Amino acid sequence: MNAGSLARDGEIGARRAATGSARGGAARAGLAARGVIYVLVGLLALRIAFGDSGGRQADRGGALQEIATKPFGAVLLWALGAGLVGMALWRLSEALFGAAGQDGGKAGKRLMSAARCVFYGFVAYSVLAFAAGSRGSGSGDRQSRDVTAKALGLPGGQWIVGAAGAGLVVAGVWIAVRAVMRKYHKHLKLGEMSRRVRRAVDTAGVGGGAARGVVFAGAGAFAVRAAVQYRPDQAKGMDGTLRSFAAAPAGPWLLACVAAGLVLFGLFSFAMARWRRV
């Protein structure tokens, strides 16, 4: 191998290392930002469970309002938005070039990464818009009702809303089952964790993933009911879905358990930011 080949190989290796470093940084920033949002939403839901919500909604908007009231809140909001942009870019890179792991290049994995890119792109936009001074068009519940009302007005609207709701229910069950089965292990650098840390990460991963799945499934169930009854007011966002748990036979204790689970999922996101393979 001549000097020219060695130079080219070194340049390619350096480029790949730089790309991998940028991709890893974007992923870890995004996971940390997601963790902040879920911890805050969970804490707000806990306050609702015990009768002291402080007027906040237990959803992303409520979490952003909570951050905005803190010292350097504006800076934190911009940092949070930048982290979520990193999450979207990471998922975009997975869609284009494949994710980490043996099956990361499969079409199904790339399609899922593309969907996540779109979702986190929207979330990043909403956070950055909030940081720039736009407070949106209302609560998540109101937005859910408005979107549902528009969808119901379309030809075949009941089927569209019902299918979307059923999809959320399936997604929620899928999220919860995968968490309980610890499917996230394949994405983690388990060898870098002590036994105690691994137990803590499993507690957060299982409990947090199950709670997140329950919330997704609950929101989907309300969308299905809105479609069946042709009543957009039956649709609920995250805040309405969480508050509905307080009306269950178990009362506020069920909401408290789900809220604690969301806090755990936020902590799990921090662990993913530290030990996830990207």
Coordinates of C-alpha atoms in Angstrom, one line a residue:
M1 CA 0.0 0.0 0.0
N2 CA 1.5 3.3 -1.1
A3 CA 1.6 6.6 0.7
G4 CA -1.3 8.0 -1.3
S5 CA -3.6 5.0 -0.3
L6 CA -2.6 5.4 3.3
A7 CA -3.5 9.1 3.2
R8 CA -6.9 8.4 1.6
D9 CA -7.7 5.7 4.1
G10 CA -6.7 8.1 6.9
E11 CA -8.9 10.8 5.5
I12 CA -11.8 8.5 5.2
G13 CA -11.3 7.2 8.7
A14 CA -11.1 10.7 10.1
R15 CA -14.3 11.7 8.3
R16 CA -16.1 8.7 9.6
A17 CA -14.9 9.4 13.1
A18 CA -16.1 13.1 12.9
T19 CA -19.5 12.0 11.5
G20 CA -19.9 9.4 14.2
S21 CA -18.9 12.0 16.9
A22 CA -21.4 14.5 15.5
R23 CA -24.2 11.9 15.3
G24 CA -23.4 10.7 18.8
G25 CA -23.5 14.2 20.2
A26 CA -26.8 15.0 18.5
A27 CA -28.3 11.8 19.8
R28 CA -27.2 12.3 23.4
A29 CA -28.3 15.9 23.4
G30 CA -31.7 14.9 22.1
L31 CA -32.1 12.1 24.6
A32 CA -31.2 14.4 27.5
A33 CA -33.7 17.0 26.2
R34 CA -36.4 14.3 26.1
G35 CA -35.5 13.3 29.6
V36 CA -36.0 16.9 30.9
I37 CA -39.5 17.1 29.4
Y38 CA -40.7 13.7 30.7
V39 CA -39.3 14.5 34.2
L40 CA -41.2 17.8 34.3
V41 CA -44.4 16.3 32.9
G42 CA -44.2 13.5 35.5
L43 CA -43.7 16.0 38.3
L44 CA -46.6 18.1 37.2
A45 CA -48.8 15.1 37.0
L46 CA -47.7 14.1 40.5
R47 CA -48.8 17.6 41.7
I48 CA -52.2 17.1 40.0
A49 CA -52.6 13.7 41.7
F50 CA -52.1 15.3 45.1
G51 CA -54.3 18.4 44.4
D52 CA -51.7 21.1 43.7
S53 CA -51.1 21.5 40.0
G54 CA -50.2 25.2 40.3
G55 CA -52.4 25.8 37.2
R56 CA -50.0 23.9 34.9
Q57 CA -51.0 21.4 32.3
A58 CA -49.2 18.0 32.6
D59 CA -48.0 18.0 29.1
R60 CA -45.1 19.5 27.0
G61 CA -46.7 23.0 27.1
G62 CA -46.9 22.8 30.9
A63 CA -43.3 21.6 31.1
L64 CA -42.1 24.5 28.9
Q65 CA -44.1 27.0 31.0
E66 CA -42.5 25.6 34.2
I67 CA -39.0 26.1 32.6
A68 CA -39.8 29.6 31.5
T69 CA -40.5 30.7 35.1
K70 CA -37.0 29.6 36.3
P71 CA -33.8 31.7 36.3
F72 CA -32.2 31.6 32.9
G73 CA -35.4 30.0 31.7
A74 CA -35.1 31.4 28.2
V75 CA -31.6 30.0 27.8
L76 CA -32.8 26.6 29.0
L77 CA -35.7 26.6 26.5
W78 CA -33.3 27.4 23.6
A79 CA -31.0 24.7 24.8
L80 CA -33.9 22.2 25.1
G81 CA -35.0 23.1 21.5
A82 CA -31.5 22.7 20.2
G83 CA -31.2 19.2 21.9
L84 CA -34.5 18.2 20.2
V85 CA -33.2 19.4 16.8
G86 CA -30.3 17.1 17.5
M87 CA -32.7 14.2 18.2
A88 CA -34.4 14.8 14.8
L89 CA -31.1 15.0 13.0
W90 CA -30.0 11.7 14.6
R91 CA -33.2 10.0 13.5
L92 CA -32.8 11.5 10.0
S93 CA -29.2 10.0 9.8
E94 CA -30.6 6.6 10.8
A95 CA -33.3 6.9 8.1
L96 CA -30.7 7.8 5.5
F97 CA -27.7 5.6 6.5
G98 CA -29.1 3.0 8.9
A99 CA -29.1 2.7 12.7
A100 CA -26.5 1.1 14.9
G101 CA -26.8 -2.7 15.1
Q102 CA -26.9 -5.6 12.7
D103 CA -30.5 -4.9 11.5
G104 CA -30.2 -1.1 11.6
G105 CA -30.2 -0.9 7.8
K106 CA -33.5 -2.7 7.2
A107 CA -36.2 -0.8 5.5
G108 CA -38.6 -1.1 8.4
K109 CA -36.0 0.3 10.8
R110 CA -35.3 3.2 8.4
L111 CA -39.0 4.0 8.0
M112 CA -39.5 4.1 11.7
S113 CA -36.5 6.4 12.1
A114 CA -38.0 8.7 9.4
A115 CA -41.3 8.8 11.3
R116 CA -39.4 9.6 14.5
C117 CA -37.5 12.3 12.7
V118 CA -40.7 14.0 11.6
F119 CA -42.2 13.7 15.1
Y120 CA -39.1 15.1 16.9
G121 CA -38.8 17.8 14.2
F122 CA -42.3 19.0 15.1
V123 CA -41.5 18.8 18.9
A124 CA -38.3 20.8 18.3
Y125 CA -40.2 23.4 16.3
S126 CA -42.8 23.8 19.0
V127 CA -40.2 24.2 21.7
L128 CA -38.2 26.7 19.7
A129 CA -41.4 28.6 18.8
F130 CA -42.2 28.8 22.6
A131 CA -38.7 30.0 23.3
A132 CA -39.1 32.7 20.7
G133 CA -42.2 34.0 22.4
S134 CA -45.0 32.1 20.7
R135 CA -47.2 30.4 23.3
G136 CA -49.2 28.3 20.8
S137 CA -52.9 28.0 20.1
G138 CA -53.8 26.5 23.5
S139 CA -53.4 23.4 25.6
G140 CA -52.6 20.0 24.2
D141 CA -56.2 18.9 24.9
R142 CA -57.6 21.8 22.9
Q143 CA -55.3 21.1 20.0
S144 CA -56.3 17.4 20.1
R145 CA -59.9 18.3 20.0
D146 CA -59.4 20.8 17.1
V147 CA -57.4 18.3 15.1
T148 CA -60.0 15.6 15.8
A149 CA -62.9 17.9 14.8
K150 CA -61.2 18.8 11.5
A151 CA -60.4 15.1 10.8
L152 CA -64.0 14.1 11.5
G153 CA -65.2 16.6 9.0
L154 CA -63.3 14.9 6.2
P155 CA -64.8 12.2 4.0
G156 CA -64.4 9.0 6.0
G157 CA -63.3 11.1 9.0
Q158 CA -64.6 8.6 11.6
W159 CA -62.5 5.9 10.0
I160 CA -59.5 8.1 9.9
V161 CA -59.7 9.2 13.5
G162 CA -60.6 5.6 14.6
A163 CA -57.6 4.2 12.8
A164 CA -55.3 6.9 14.3
G165 CA -56.6 6.1 17.7
A166 CA -56.2 2.4 17.2
G167 CA -52.7 3.0 16.0
L168 CA -51.9 4.9 19.2
V169 CA -53.4 2.0 21.3
V170 CA -51.2 -0.5 19.5
A171 CA -48.2 1.7 19.8
G172 CA -48.8 2.1 23.5
V173 CA -49.0 -1.6 24.1
W174 CA -45.9 -2.2 21.9
I175 CA -44.0 0.4 23.9
A176 CA -45.0 -1.1 27.2
V177 CA -44.4 -4.7 26.2
R178 CA -40.9 -3.9 24.8
A179 CA -40.0 -2.1 28.0
V180 CA -41.2 -5.0 30.2
M181 CA -39.2 -7.4 28.1
R182 CA -36.1 -5.1 28.4
K183 CA -35.7 -4.9 24.6
Y184 CA -33.7 -1.7 25.2
H185 CA -30.8 -3.8 26.4
K186 CA -29.5 -4.3 22.8
H187 CA -29.1 -0.5 22.5
L188 CA -27.1 -0.1 25.7
K189 CA -23.4 -0.5 26.6
L190 CA -24.2 -2.9 29.4
G191 CA -20.5 -3.8 29.9
E192 CA -19.8 -0.2 31.0
M193 CA -22.3 -0.4 33.8
S194 CA -21.9 -1.7 37.3
R195 CA -24.4 -4.2 38.6
R196 CA -26.1 -1.5 40.8
V197 CA -26.3 1.0 37.9
R198 CA -27.8 -1.7 35.6
R199 CA -30.5 -2.5 38.2
A200 CA -31.3 1.2 38.5
V201 CA -31.5 1.6 34.7
D202 CA -33.7 -1.5 34.4
T203 CA -36.1 -0.1 37.1
A204 CA -36.3 3.2 35.2
G205 CA -36.6 1.5 31.8
V206 CA -39.3 -1.0 32.7
G207 CA -41.3 1.3 34.9
G208 CA -40.9 4.3 32.7
G209 CA -41.6 2.5 29.4
A210 CA -44.7 0.8 30.8
A211 CA -46.1 4.2 32.1
R212 CA -45.3 5.9 28.7
G213 CA -47.1 3.0 26.9
V214 CA -50.2 3.4 29.2
V215 CA -50.4 7.1 28.4
F216 CA -50.2 6.4 24.6
A217 CA -52.8 3.7 24.8
G218 CA -55.1 5.9 26.9
A219 CA -54.9 8.8 24.4
G220 CA -55.6 6.4 21.6
A221 CA -58.6 4.9 23.4
F222 CA -60.1 8.4 23.8
A223 CA -59.5 9.1 20.1
V224 CA -61.4 5.8 19.2
R225 CA -64.3 6.9 21.4
A226 CA -64.4 10.3 19.8
A227 CA -64.6 8.6 16.4
V228 CA -67.3 6.1 17.4
Q229 CA -69.4 8.7 19.1
Y230 CA -68.6 11.4 16.5
R231 CA -67.7 13.8 19.3
P232 CA -64.4 15.6 19.0
D233 CA -64.7 16.8 22.6
Q234 CA -63.9 13.2 23.7
A235 CA -60.4 13.4 22.3
K236 CA -57.7 14.2 24.9
G237 CA -54.1 15.2 24.9
M238 CA -51.5 14.1 27.4
D239 CA -52.9 16.3 30.2
G240 CA -56.5 15.1 29.7
T241 CA -55.4 11.5 29.5
L242 CA -53.4 11.8 32.7
R243 CA -56.2 13.5 34.6
S244 CA -58.6 10.8 33.4
F245 CA -56.6 8.3 35.5
A246 CA -57.5 10.2 38.6
A247 CA -61.2 9.4 37.8
A248 CA -60.6 5.7 37.7
P249 CA -61.6 3.5 40.7
A250 CA -58.1 3.6 42.1
G251 CA -58.4 7.4 42.2
P252 CA -55.4 9.7 42.3
W253 CA -53.1 6.8 43.3
L254 CA -53.3 5.5 39.7
L255 CA -52.4 8.9 38.4
A256 CA -49.6 9.1 40.9
C257 CA -48.2 5.7 39.8
V258 CA -48.3 6.7 36.1
A259 CA -46.8 10.1 36.9
A260 CA -43.9 8.5 38.8
G261 CA -43.4 6.2 35.8
L262 CA -43.1 9.2 33.5
V263 CA -40.4 10.6 35.9
L264 CA -38.7 7.3 35.6
F265 CA -38.8 7.4 31.9
G266 CA -37.2 10.8 32.0
L267 CA -34.4 9.4 34.1
F268 CA -34.1 6.5 31.7
S269 CA -33.7 8.9 28.9
F270 CA -30.7 10.4 30.8
A271 CA -29.3 6.9 31.1
M272 CA -29.8 6.4 27.4
A273 CA -27.9 9.6 26.7
R274 CA -25.0 8.2 28.7
W275 CA -24.9 4.6 27.6
R276 CA -26.8 4.2 24.3
R277 CA -25.0 2.9 21.3
V278 CA -25.4 5.3 18.4

